[in-house]
Coordinates of C-alpha atoms and ligand atoms in Angstrom, one line a residue:
Chain A
M1 CA 25.3 9.4 -7.9
K2 CA 24.9 5.7 -8.6
I3 CA 20.7 5.0 -9.0
L4 CA 19.0 1.8 -9.8
V5 CA 15.7 1.7 -10.7
G6 CA 12.8 -0.9 -10.8
V7 CA 10.8 -1.0 -14.2
K8 CA 8.2 -3.6 -13.6
R9 CA 6.0 -5.1 -16.6
V10 CA 2.5 -5.2 -15.7
I11 CA -0.9 -5.1 -17.4
D12 CA -1.9 -2.0 -17.8
Y13 CA -3.6 0.4 -15.3
N14 CA -6.7 0.9 -17.1
V15 CA -7.3 -2.6 -18.2
R16 CA -10.1 -4.6 -16.5
V17 CA -8.6 -8.1 -16.2
Q18 CA -10.5 -11.0 -16.7
I19 CA -9.5 -14.6 -15.2
K20 CA -8.7 -17.2 -17.8
K21 CA -11.0 -19.5 -18.2
D22 CA -9.2 -22.4 -17.1
G23 CA -9.0 -20.5 -13.6
S24 CA -5.0 -21.1 -13.9
G25 CA -4.4 -17.3 -13.7
V26 CA -5.1 -13.8 -15.1
E27 CA -5.5 -13.5 -18.7
T28 CA -2.1 -11.6 -20.1
A29 CA -2.8 -12.6 -24.2
G30 CA -3.6 -9.8 -26.1
V31 CA -3.5 -7.7 -23.1
K32 CA -2.3 -4.1 -22.9
M33 CA 1.0 -4.3 -21.0
S34 CA 2.6 -1.0 -19.3
V35 CA 5.3 -0.2 -16.8
N36 CA 4.0 -0.2 -13.4
P37 CA 2.6 3.2 -12.3
F38 CA 4.7 3.9 -9.5
D39 CA 7.8 2.5 -11.3
E40 CA 7.4 5.3 -13.9
I41 CA 7.4 7.8 -10.8
A42 CA 10.3 6.3 -9.7
V43 CA 12.3 6.8 -13.3
E44 CA 10.9 10.3 -13.2
E45 CA 13.0 11.1 -9.6
A46 CA 15.9 9.6 -11.0
L47 CA 15.4 12.3 -13.6
R48 CA 14.8 14.5 -11.2
I49 CA 17.6 14.2 -8.9
R50 CA 19.7 14.5 -11.9
E51 CA 18.4 17.6 -13.4
G52 CA 18.2 18.7 -9.8
G53 CA 22.0 19.3 -10.1
I54 CA 23.3 16.0 -8.7
D55 CA 25.3 14.3 -11.1
S56 CA 24.2 10.5 -11.4
E57 CA 24.5 7.7 -13.6
I58 CA 20.3 6.1 -13.8
V59 CA 20.3 2.3 -14.6
A60 CA 16.7 0.8 -15.4
V61 CA 16.1 -2.5 -14.0
S62 CA 13.6 -4.9 -15.2
I63 CA 13.2 -8.4 -14.3
G64 CA 11.1 -10.8 -16.3
T65 CA 10.4 -11.8 -19.9
K66 CA 12.2 -10.9 -22.8
D67 CA 9.2 -9.0 -23.6
A68 CA 10.2 -6.6 -20.2
Q69 CA 12.7 -5.0 -22.9
Q70 CA 9.5 -2.7 -24.4
Q71 CA 9.2 -1.2 -20.9
L72 CA 13.0 -0.9 -20.0
R73 CA 13.0 0.7 -23.9
T74 CA 10.6 3.4 -22.2
A75 CA 12.9 4.3 -18.7
L76 CA 15.3 4.6 -21.5
A77 CA 13.3 7.5 -23.8
M78 CA 12.1 8.9 -20.3
G79 CA 16.0 9.0 -20.0
A80 CA 17.5 6.4 -17.9
D81 CA 21.4 5.6 -19.4
R82 CA 21.6 2.1 -19.6
A83 CA 19.4 -1.1 -18.5
I84 CA 19.3 -4.5 -17.2
L85 CA 17.1 -7.1 -17.9
V86 CA 16.9 -10.4 -16.1
E87 CA 15.3 -12.6 -17.4
A88 CA 13.3 -14.9 -15.6
D89 CA 10.3 -17.2 -17.3
S90 CA 8.3 -18.3 -14.6
E91 CA 6.7 -15.6 -11.7
V92 CA 9.7 -14.5 -9.5
Q93 CA 7.8 -13.7 -5.6
P94 CA 9.0 -10.7 -4.3
L95 CA 12.0 -11.8 -2.0
D96 CA 13.9 -13.6 -5.1
A97 CA 12.8 -10.1 -6.6
A98 CA 14.9 -8.1 -3.7
K99 CA 17.8 -10.4 -3.7
I100 CA 18.0 -10.2 -7.7
F101 CA 18.1 -6.2 -6.8
H102 CA 20.7 -6.8 -4.0
K103 CA 23.1 -8.4 -6.0
L104 CA 22.7 -5.7 -8.7
A105 CA 22.8 -3.1 -6.5
E106 CA 26.3 -4.4 -4.8
E107 CA 27.8 -5.1 -8.5
E108 CA 26.8 -1.7 -9.7
N109 CA 27.7 -0.2 -6.4
A110 CA 24.6 1.8 -6.2
D111 CA 24.0 4.9 -3.8
L112 CA 20.6 4.6 -4.4
V113 CA 17.7 1.9 -5.4
L114 CA 14.6 3.7 -6.1
L115 CA 11.4 0.9 -6.8
G116 CA 7.7 1.5 -6.7
K117 CA 5.9 1.3 -3.3
Q118 CA 3.8 -1.4 -5.0
A119 CA 3.0 -3.1 -8.4
I120 CA -0.1 -3.3 -9.4
D121 CA -0.4 -6.9 -10.3
D122 CA 0.5 -8.3 -7.5
D123 CA -0.1 -5.8 -5.1
A124 CA 2.3 -7.2 -2.6
N125 CA 4.6 -3.9 -1.2
Q126 CA 6.8 -5.5 -0.3
T127 CA 10.7 -5.5 -2.7
G128 CA 12.3 -2.5 -1.8
Q129 CA 11.5 -3.3 2.2
M130 CA 12.9 -6.6 1.8
L131 CA 16.2 -5.6 -0.6
A132 CA 16.5 -3.0 2.1
A133 CA 16.9 -5.7 4.5
L134 CA 19.4 -7.7 2.8
W135 CA 21.2 -4.8 1.9
G136 CA 21.8 -4.0 5.3
R137 CA 20.8 -0.6 4.4
P138 CA 17.4 2.4 5.1
Q139 CA 14.4 2.4 3.9
A140 CA 11.9 4.9 3.1
T141 CA 9.0 3.7 2.0
F142 CA 5.9 5.3 0.3
T143 CA 8.4 9.0 0.0
S144 CA 6.0 11.7 -1.5
E145 CA 8.9 14.0 -1.2
L146 CA 12.6 13.1 -1.4
N147 CA 15.6 15.6 -1.0
F148 CA 19.3 15.2 -0.6
A149 CA 21.8 17.0 1.3
D150 CA 25.6 15.9 2.9
G151 CA 25.3 12.9 1.3
K152 CA 22.1 11.7 3.7
A153 CA 18.3 11.8 2.2
K154 CA 15.2 13.2 3.6
A155 CA 12.1 11.5 2.7
L156 CA 8.6 13.0 3.3
R157 CA 6.5 9.8 4.1
E158 CA 2.8 9.1 3.3
V159 CA 1.5 7.2 6.4
D160 CA -2.0 6.3 7.5
A161 CA -1.6 9.2 11.1
G162 CA -0.1 11.6 8.3
L163 CA 2.8 12.6 6.9
E164 CA 6.7 11.0 8.5
L165 CA 9.8 12.9 7.5
I166 CA 13.0 10.4 8.4
E167 CA 16.3 10.9 7.5
V168 CA 18.5 8.0 5.9
D169 CA 22.0 7.8 5.3
L170 CA 23.2 6.4 1.7
P171 CA 22.8 4.1 0.3
A172 CA 19.5 3.8 0.7
V173 CA 16.0 2.1 -0.9
V174 CA 13.4 4.2 -2.1
T175 CA 10.1 3.4 -2.8
T176 CA 7.4 6.1 -4.4
D177 CA 4.2 6.8 -3.8
L178 CA 1.7 8.8 -6.0
R179 CA 2.4 11.8 -5.4
L180 CA 6.1 12.0 -5.6
N181 CA 6.0 13.9 -8.7
E182 CA 4.2 13.4 -12.6
P183 CA 5.7 11.3 -15.1
R184 CA 7.1 13.5 -18.3
F185 CA 5.1 12.2 -21.4
V186 CA 7.8 10.5 -23.8
K187 CA 8.7 12.3 -27.1
M188 CA 9.0 10.4 -30.4
P189 CA 13.0 11.7 -30.7
D190 CA 13.7 9.9 -27.5
I191 CA 12.0 6.6 -28.9
M192 CA 14.2 6.9 -31.1
K193 CA 17.4 7.3 -29.1
A194 CA 16.6 5.1 -27.1
K195 CA 16.9 2.1 -29.0
R196 CA 20.7 3.0 -29.2
K197 CA 21.2 2.8 -25.6
P198 CA 22.7 -0.1 -24.3
L199 CA 20.5 -2.7 -22.8
D200 CA 21.9 -6.0 -21.1
T201 CA 20.3 -8.9 -20.4
K202 CA 21.5 -11.4 -17.6
A203 CA 20.1 -14.6 -17.1
M204 CA 19.1 -15.0 -13.3
A205 CA 21.3 -18.1 -12.3
D206 CA 24.2 -15.8 -13.7
L207 CA 23.4 -13.8 -10.4
G208 CA 24.5 -17.0 -7.8
I209 CA 20.9 -16.4 -5.9
S210 CA 18.9 -19.6 -4.7
A211 CA 16.0 -19.4 -5.2
S212 CA 13.3 -18.8 -2.2
A213 CA 10.8 -20.9 -0.9
K214 CA 7.5 -19.9 -2.6
L215 CA 4.3 -19.1 -1.7
E216 CA 1.8 -21.5 -3.8
T217 CA -1.3 -19.5 -5.8
T218 CA -3.9 -22.3 -5.8
A219 CA -6.9 -20.9 -7.0
F220 CA -7.9 -17.8 -9.2
E221 CA -11.5 -16.1 -8.3
P222 CA -13.2 -13.1 -8.8
P223 CA -14.1 -11.2 -5.9
A224 CA -17.7 -11.4 -4.7
G225 CA -19.3 -8.8 -6.6
R226 CA -21.2 -5.3 -5.8
T227 CA -24.0 -5.0 -7.6
A228 CA -25.8 -2.0 -8.6
G229 CA -28.7 -0.8 -6.7
S230 CA -31.2 1.9 -7.3
K231 CA -31.4 5.0 -8.3
V232 CA -33.9 7.5 -6.1
E233 CA -35.2 11.0 -7.7
D234 CA -34.4 13.2 -4.7
V235 CA -33.1 14.4 -1.8
P236 CA -36.3 12.9 -0.1
A237 CA -36.5 10.0 -1.5
L238 CA -32.7 9.2 -0.5
I239 CA -32.9 10.3 2.8
A240 CA -36.1 7.8 2.8
A241 CA -34.2 4.7 1.6
L242 CA -31.7 5.4 4.1
K243 CA -33.3 4.9 6.6
D244 CA -34.8 2.1 5.3
K245 CA -31.7 0.3 5.3
G246 CA -31.4 1.2 9.0
V247 CA -27.8 3.2 8.3
L248 CA -29.8 6.7 9.5
Chain B
M1 CA -1.0 -26.0 17.5
S2 CA -0.1 -23.0 15.8
Q3 CA 1.4 -20.1 18.1
V4 CA 1.0 -16.9 16.4
L5 CA 2.6 -13.8 17.3
V6 CA 0.8 -10.2 16.3
I7 CA 3.2 -7.1 16.5
A8 CA 0.7 -4.3 18.1
E9 CA 0.5 -0.9 16.3
H10 CA 0.2 2.2 18.7
L11 CA 0.6 5.7 18.7
N12 CA 0.6 8.4 21.8
G13 CA 0.0 5.5 24.2
Q14 CA -3.0 4.7 22.2
L15 CA -3.4 1.2 20.8
N16 CA -4.7 1.6 16.9
N17 CA -7.8 -0.9 16.7
S18 CA -5.9 -2.4 13.1
T19 CA -3.9 -4.7 16.5
A20 CA -7.3 -6.2 17.7
K21 CA -8.4 -6.9 13.6
A22 CA -5.1 -8.6 13.2
V23 CA -5.8 -10.8 16.6
N24 CA -9.1 -11.6 15.5
C25 CA -7.6 -13.3 12.2
A26 CA -4.7 -14.8 14.2
A27 CA -7.5 -16.4 16.4
Q28 CA -8.8 -18.5 13.7
I29 CA -5.4 -19.7 13.0
G30 CA -4.0 -20.8 16.9
D31 CA -3.1 -19.4 20.1
V32 CA -2.3 -15.5 20.2
H33 CA 0.5 -13.8 21.8
V34 CA 0.6 -9.7 21.1
A35 CA 4.1 -8.2 21.2
V36 CA 4.6 -4.4 22.1
F37 CA 8.0 -2.9 20.8
S38 CA 7.9 1.0 22.9
D39 CA 10.3 3.0 24.9
S40 CA 7.9 2.8 27.1
P41 CA 4.9 0.4 26.6
A42 CA 3.2 -0.1 29.7
A43 CA -0.2 1.7 28.9
V44 CA -0.3 0.3 25.3
A45 CA 0.5 -3.6 26.7
E46 CA -2.2 -3.9 29.5
Q47 CA -4.4 -2.2 26.5
A48 CA -3.6 -5.3 24.8
A49 CA -4.2 -7.9 27.5
Q50 CA -7.5 -6.8 27.3
I51 CA -8.4 -8.2 23.8
D52 CA -10.5 -10.8 23.8
G53 CA -8.3 -13.9 22.6
V54 CA -4.9 -12.5 23.7
S55 CA -3.5 -15.9 26.3
K56 CA -0.1 -13.3 26.5
V57 CA 1.5 -9.9 26.3
L58 CA 5.0 -9.3 25.6
S59 CA 6.4 -5.8 26.4
V60 CA 9.7 -5.0 24.8
E61 CA 11.4 -1.8 26.0
N62 CA 13.7 0.4 24.5
V63 CA 14.6 4.1 24.0
A64 CA 15.4 2.9 20.2
N65 CA 11.2 1.8 20.0
S66 CA 10.3 5.7 20.5
N67 CA 9.3 5.9 16.9
A68 CA 8.0 3.0 14.8
L69 CA 11.2 3.0 12.0
A70 CA 11.1 -0.4 10.2
A71 CA 15.1 -0.5 10.5
T72 CA 15.4 -0.9 14.2
L73 CA 11.9 -2.9 14.7
A74 CA 12.2 -5.0 12.1
P75 CA 15.7 -6.9 14.1
Q76 CA 14.1 -6.8 17.4
I77 CA 10.7 -8.8 15.6
A78 CA 12.8 -11.2 14.0
A79 CA 14.5 -12.0 17.3
L80 CA 11.1 -12.0 19.2
S81 CA 9.7 -14.7 16.2
D82 CA 12.0 -17.6 16.8
G83 CA 9.8 -20.5 18.2
Y84 CA 6.5 -18.8 16.6
S85 CA 4.1 -20.7 14.0
H86 CA 2.9 -17.4 12.4
L87 CA 3.8 -14.0 12.6
L88 CA 1.0 -11.4 12.1
M89 CA 0.9 -7.9 11.3
P90 CA -2.6 -5.3 10.1
S91 CA -2.0 -4.2 6.6
T92 CA -1.4 -0.8 8.0
T93 CA 1.2 1.6 6.5
F94 CA 2.9 0.3 9.2
G95 CA 2.7 -3.1 8.7
K96 CA 3.2 -3.1 5.6
D97 CA 6.7 -0.9 6.0
V98 CA 7.9 -3.0 9.0
L99 CA 7.1 -6.7 7.8
P100 CA 8.7 -7.3 4.7
R101 CA 11.7 -6.3 6.1
V102 CA 11.5 -8.7 8.9
A103 CA 10.7 -11.3 6.2
A104 CA 13.7 -10.9 4.1
L105 CA 15.7 -11.4 7.8
L106 CA 14.5 -14.5 8.2
D107 CA 14.1 -15.5 4.4
R108 CA 10.5 -16.3 3.7
P109 CA 8.1 -15.0 1.6
Q110 CA 5.4 -12.4 3.1
I111 CA 1.4 -13.1 2.3
S112 CA 0.1 -9.6 1.8
D113 CA -3.5 -8.7 2.6
I114 CA -5.0 -12.0 4.0
M115 CA -8.5 -11.6 3.7
E116 CA -10.1 -14.8 4.6
V117 CA -7.8 -17.7 7.0
I118 CA -8.7 -21.3 5.0
D119 CA -5.8 -23.4 7.0
A120 CA -2.8 -22.4 9.0
Q121 CA -0.8 -22.6 5.7
T122 CA -3.4 -21.5 3.6
F123 CA -5.2 -17.8 3.0
K124 CA -7.4 -15.7 0.3
R125 CA -5.6 -12.7 -0.6
P126 CA -6.7 -9.9 -3.5
I127 CA -4.5 -9.2 -6.2
Y128 CA -5.3 -6.8 -9.1
A129 CA -6.5 -4.0 -7.2
G130 CA -9.5 -6.1 -5.7
N131 CA -10.2 -7.3 -9.0
V132 CA -9.0 -11.0 -8.7
I133 CA -8.8 -12.7 -5.0
T134 CA -6.3 -15.8 -4.8
T135 CA -5.6 -18.5 -2.6
V136 CA -2.4 -19.0 -1.3
K137 CA -0.4 -21.7 0.5
A138 CA 2.5 -20.8 2.4
P139 CA 5.4 -23.3 2.5
E140 CA 6.6 -25.3 5.4
G141 CA 8.2 -23.0 8.4
L142 CA 7.2 -19.8 9.3
V143 CA 4.4 -18.1 7.8
V144 CA 4.5 -14.2 7.4
G145 CA 1.5 -12.1 6.8
T146 CA -0.2 -8.9 7.1
V147 CA -4.1 -8.7 7.6
R148 CA -6.2 -6.8 5.6
T149 CA -7.8 -4.4 8.0
A150 CA -10.9 -4.4 6.5
S151 CA -11.9 -7.7 6.1
F152 CA -11.6 -8.6 10.1
K153 CA -13.7 -7.0 12.9
A154 CA -12.1 -6.2 15.6
A155 CA -11.8 -8.8 18.6
G156 CA -13.4 -7.3 21.8
T157 CA -12.5 -6.2 24.7
G158 CA -13.0 -7.9 28.2
G159 CA -9.7 -10.4 28.6
S160 CA -7.1 -9.7 30.9
A161 CA -3.9 -11.4 29.6
A162 CA -0.6 -11.7 31.2
V163 CA 2.0 -8.7 30.2
D164 CA 5.4 -10.3 30.4
A165 CA 8.1 -7.9 29.8
A166 CA 10.4 -9.4 27.1
T167 CA 14.3 -9.1 26.0
V168 CA 15.3 -9.0 22.9
S169 CA 18.9 -9.2 21.6
A170 CA 19.8 -7.8 18.2
D171 CA 22.1 -4.9 16.5
L172 CA 19.7 -2.2 16.0
P173 CA 21.4 0.2 13.0
S174 CA 21.8 4.0 13.0
H175 CA 21.5 4.7 9.6
T176 CA 17.5 5.5 9.8
R177 CA 16.4 8.5 11.6
F178 CA 13.0 9.9 12.9
V179 CA 12.5 13.8 12.1
E180 CA 8.5 14.0 12.6
L181 CA 5.5 13.7 12.3
Q182 CA 3.1 16.0 10.8
A183 CA -0.3 14.4 11.7
A184 CA -3.5 16.1 10.8
A185 CA -5.5 17.3 13.1
S186 CA -8.8 16.3 12.6
E187 CA -11.6 16.4 15.9
R188 CA -14.0 14.0 13.5
P189 CA -13.4 10.1 13.9
D190 CA -10.7 8.0 12.6
L191 CA -11.4 6.9 9.0
Q192 CA -10.6 3.5 9.2
S193 CA -13.0 2.6 11.7
A194 CA -15.6 5.1 11.6
E195 CA -18.9 3.4 11.2
R196 CA -20.1 6.4 8.6
V197 CA -17.8 8.2 6.0
V198 CA -18.4 10.8 3.7
S199 CA -15.7 11.2 0.8
G200 CA -15.2 13.7 -1.9
G201 CA -13.7 13.8 -5.1
R202 CA -12.4 15.5 -7.8
G203 CA -16.0 16.8 -8.4
V204 CA -15.9 18.9 -5.2
G205 CA -13.5 21.3 -6.8
S206 CA -11.4 23.5 -4.4
E207 CA -9.9 23.0 -0.4
E208 CA -12.8 25.8 0.3
N209 CA -15.6 23.8 -1.1
F210 CA -14.5 21.0 0.8
K211 CA -16.3 22.7 3.7
V212 CA -19.5 20.8 2.3
I213 CA -18.2 17.3 2.9
Y214 CA -16.5 18.2 6.6
S215 CA -20.3 19.9 7.2
L216 CA -22.0 16.8 6.5
A217 CA -19.8 14.6 8.0
D218 CA -20.1 16.1 11.3
K219 CA -23.5 16.2 10.8
L220 CA -23.4 13.0 10.6
G221 CA -20.8 11.9 13.2
A222 CA -18.6 10.1 10.5
A223 CA -14.7 10.6 9.1
A224 CA -14.3 12.4 6.2
G225 CA -12.6 10.9 2.9
A226 CA -11.5 11.4 -0.5
S227 CA -10.6 10.3 -3.4
R228 CA -6.7 10.4 -4.9
A229 CA -7.5 13.0 -7.6
A230 CA -9.0 15.0 -4.6
V231 CA -6.0 14.8 -2.9
D232 CA -3.7 15.2 -5.7
A233 CA -5.3 18.5 -6.7
G234 CA -4.7 19.4 -2.8
F235 CA -8.1 19.8 -1.6
C236 CA -7.5 17.6 1.6
P237 CA -4.5 16.1 3.4
N238 CA -3.2 12.7 1.9
D239 CA -4.4 10.7 5.1
M240 CA -8.1 10.7 3.6
Q241 CA -7.1 8.9 0.5
V242 CA -9.8 6.0 0.5
G243 CA -9.0 3.3 -1.9
Q244 CA -6.1 0.8 -3.2
T245 CA -3.2 2.7 -2.6
G246 CA -4.8 4.7 0.2
K247 CA -6.7 3.3 2.9
I248 CA -9.4 0.3 2.5
I249 CA -12.0 0.5 5.0
A250 CA -15.7 -1.1 5.9
P251 CA -18.1 1.6 7.1
G252 CA -21.6 0.9 7.6
L253 CA -22.2 3.9 5.3
Y254 CA -20.2 5.0 3.1
I255 CA -21.2 8.4 0.9
A256 CA -19.3 9.5 -1.8
A257 CA -19.9 12.5 -3.8
G258 CA -18.1 13.6 -6.9
I259 CA -16.4 10.4 -7.4
S260 CA -16.9 9.0 -10.6
G261 CA -15.4 5.7 -9.2
A262 CA -12.5 4.5 -10.7
I263 CA -11.7 0.8 -9.9
Q264 CA -8.7 2.1 -7.6
H265 CA -11.0 3.9 -5.7
I266 CA -13.7 1.2 -5.6
T267 CA -11.2 -1.3 -3.9
G268 CA -11.3 0.9 -1.1
I269 CA -14.7 0.8 -0.4
K270 CA -15.8 -2.7 -1.6
D271 CA -17.0 -4.2 2.0
A272 CA -18.6 -0.9 3.1
G273 CA -22.5 -1.9 4.4
V274 CA -24.3 0.4 1.9
I275 CA -22.7 2.6 -0.7
V276 CA -24.4 5.9 -1.9
A277 CA -23.5 7.6 -5.1
I278 CA -23.8 11.8 -5.5
N279 CA -22.9 12.4 -8.8
K280 CA -24.1 15.1 -11.7
D281 CA -22.6 12.5 -14.5
P282 CA -26.3 9.4 -14.6
D283 CA -23.3 7.2 -16.4
A284 CA -20.5 7.7 -13.4
P285 CA -19.6 4.3 -12.6
I286 CA -19.6 4.7 -9.4
F287 CA -24.0 4.0 -9.8
E288 CA -22.6 0.6 -10.9
V289 CA -21.7 -0.5 -7.5
A290 CA -23.9 1.9 -5.2
D291 CA -26.6 0.7 -3.7
I292 CA -28.4 3.8 -3.7
G293 CA -27.8 6.4 -6.2
L294 CA -28.2 9.8 -6.7
V295 CA -28.0 11.8 -9.8
A296 CA -27.4 15.7 -8.6
D297 CA -25.2 18.5 -7.8
L298 CA -23.5 17.7 -4.7
F299 CA -23.8 21.4 -3.6
E300 CA -27.4 21.4 -3.5
A301 CA -27.7 17.7 -2.4
L302 CA -25.7 17.9 0.7
P303 CA -26.7 20.6 1.9
E304 CA -30.5 19.4 1.6
I305 CA -29.8 16.3 3.2
E306 CA -28.3 17.9 6.5
K307 CA -31.5 20.1 6.3
H308 CA -33.2 16.9 6.9
L309 CA -30.8 15.3 9.0
Ligands
FAD401 C1 -1.7 2.8 -9.4 C2 -3.0 3.6 -9.0 C3 -3.3 4.0 -8.2 C4 -4.3 4.7 -7.3 N1 -5.1 4.9 -6.7 C5 -5.8 4.9 -6.1 C6 -6.6 5.1 -4.6 O1 -6.2 4.0 -3.6 N2 -7.8 5.9 -4.6 C7 -8.5 6.8 -5.5 O2 -9.4 7.2 -5.0 N3 -8.0 6.8 -6.8 C8 -6.6 6.0 -7.3 N4 -6.0 6.8 -8.6 C9 -7.1 7.3 -9.2 C10 -8.1 6.6 -10.2 O3 -7.5 6.2 -11.2 C11 -8.8 7.8 -10.3 O4 -8.3 9.1 -11.4 C12 -9.4 8.2 -9.1 O5 -10.0 7.8 -8.3 C13 -10.5 9.7 -9.8 O6 -10.8 10.5 -8.8 P1 -12.5 10.8 -8.8 O7 -13.3 10.2 -8.7 O8 -12.4 11.9 -7.6 O9 -12.6 12.4 -9.9 P2 -12.7 12.3 -11.6 O10 -12.6 10.9 -11.8 O11 -12.1 13.3 -11.7 O12 -14.3 12.1 -11.0 C14 -14.7 13.1 -10.8 C15 -16.7 13.1 -10.7 O13 -16.8 14.4 -9.9 C16 -18.2 14.1 -11.3 N5 -18.9 15.5 -10.3 C17 -18.2 17.1 -11.1 N6 -18.7 18.3 -10.3 C18 -19.6 17.8 -9.6 C19 -20.8 17.9 -8.8 N7 -20.7 19.6 -8.8 N8 -21.4 17.3 -8.0 C20 -21.5 16.0 -8.6 N9 -20.8 15.4 -9.3 C21 -19.9 16.1 -10.1 C22 -18.2 14.0 -12.2 O14 -19.4 14.0 -13.0 C23 -16.7 12.5 -12.2 O15 -17.6 11.7 -12.1 C24 -5.2 5.6 -9.0 C25 -4.5 6.2 -9.8 C26 -3.7 5.0 -10.1 C27 -2.5 5.1 -11.7

């Protein structure tokens, strides 16, 4: 099975993000960057599919600046076989990311594209679904359990009403939820080995994709903050405070 | 004049409250139509027709619509959206699953999680788990977006829009099949629309211990929620998860017991009326956002609260 896995470079989830002084965006200079946590789960799932006995080639794909090579090396160190970086210097919105993945999925003849359900920078939650539409393939979003049999996949999806089980034909697009697995820890020797694995670079223009109409971001601002209230001594004081606020 | 199409969310013949919230957002943009896709849409269409601000309900009957599968719905929604200026769905797992698939079929970018309408093309939306709010402008042409349900109150009911049967012609794929929905049976109010919510975190310690959460919730007529850590530890089902990647809620009262207050959790409760934190660690970050904090062991505090109610 040929598996493409998305690996987006984002600000590490532990960092408290700051807006640039001139309000033109989010500060990334000197900030710790990591693999989007949901994508790390996607890489882990691809590895488990192979370890579960389905012979697979795992190709990690990132779209972004040269710096994203770092995150691709992480995916290679986890166990991906090779990597492709589609270089783009300006912001790539989900529709264009989906067009890029679509092109690669066809070029590579992928059986499965595993993506995070959302990137924790733009929180858009769109790319997998858009790719599935463009490619004309099934989608299983928010997946927390994935099994294969007879050229089909069964995906258990985390939906608001509970857990939904669907069956999809392959090729398909699967997006990962947090509970799908726990990504492995990368060991030092694997990081060394990853340096020798192939990492191809392509320019967005080489893929022959015409850019889509874009959303224009005109302002970045901090959210209306909640301020800390006060602590109460004991339960009777808590009850009194709740009555005071009219919620009891 | 903007003409907005809202896609209704429903289950077992019941319209989901998220639809009325999306309608409230849509009404700030223009005239609102609601479309119901189902194998038997009559009952849901009737409920949609009663939402204030809806001028027409389009009911699309098709056996293929017996379950809400994105692959089946997307081509139909894309076909039906022709002639509209805006296409909106609630930012629930339903809307998040379906709408991007529609947007790509129409070659339109999507605005996720609209939290405020500035004008017909311009909206506010959160990024980085709600730590930054952006203003985004949609390009000329059809505007496609999901509506952050915690940011809009449900439109009232008292309307009586006409219900029209609509037909759409679209090729429906057979590559995706619904198997089953394992719905978490709960007698408690729905987490997303409950006026009061009692949530437990990793501090609750076990599935067995979660009964202290349920017991207080029942006493308060509240829904029960949880942090991701509690869900991951198997203390409770995943549909109870509140937060960036769970449910974004806005109850009048939110009680967080044994929850540390990670940003991903706080994102889910920013719009709550009164937040109460009960945690034995006086330095837990949750106290920075709580309106009322109580430093205590939850196993002593929660039963004592019940006694005082
Ligand atoms: C990409 C991503 C997305 C995420 N999305 C979400 C999300 O949507 N929702 C979410 O909640 N999390 C989410 N998380 C996880 C989040 O980062 C935290 O790990 C999680 O919220 C912590 O849960 P917790 O507060 O229950 O556990 P902990 O952080 O372990 O806190 C437990 C708390 O319980 C207190 N405690 C222990 N025993 C007692 C007692 N007897 N009485 C009183 N207090 C006690 C402790 O003092 C502590 O503060 C996400 C993480 C990532 C990486």
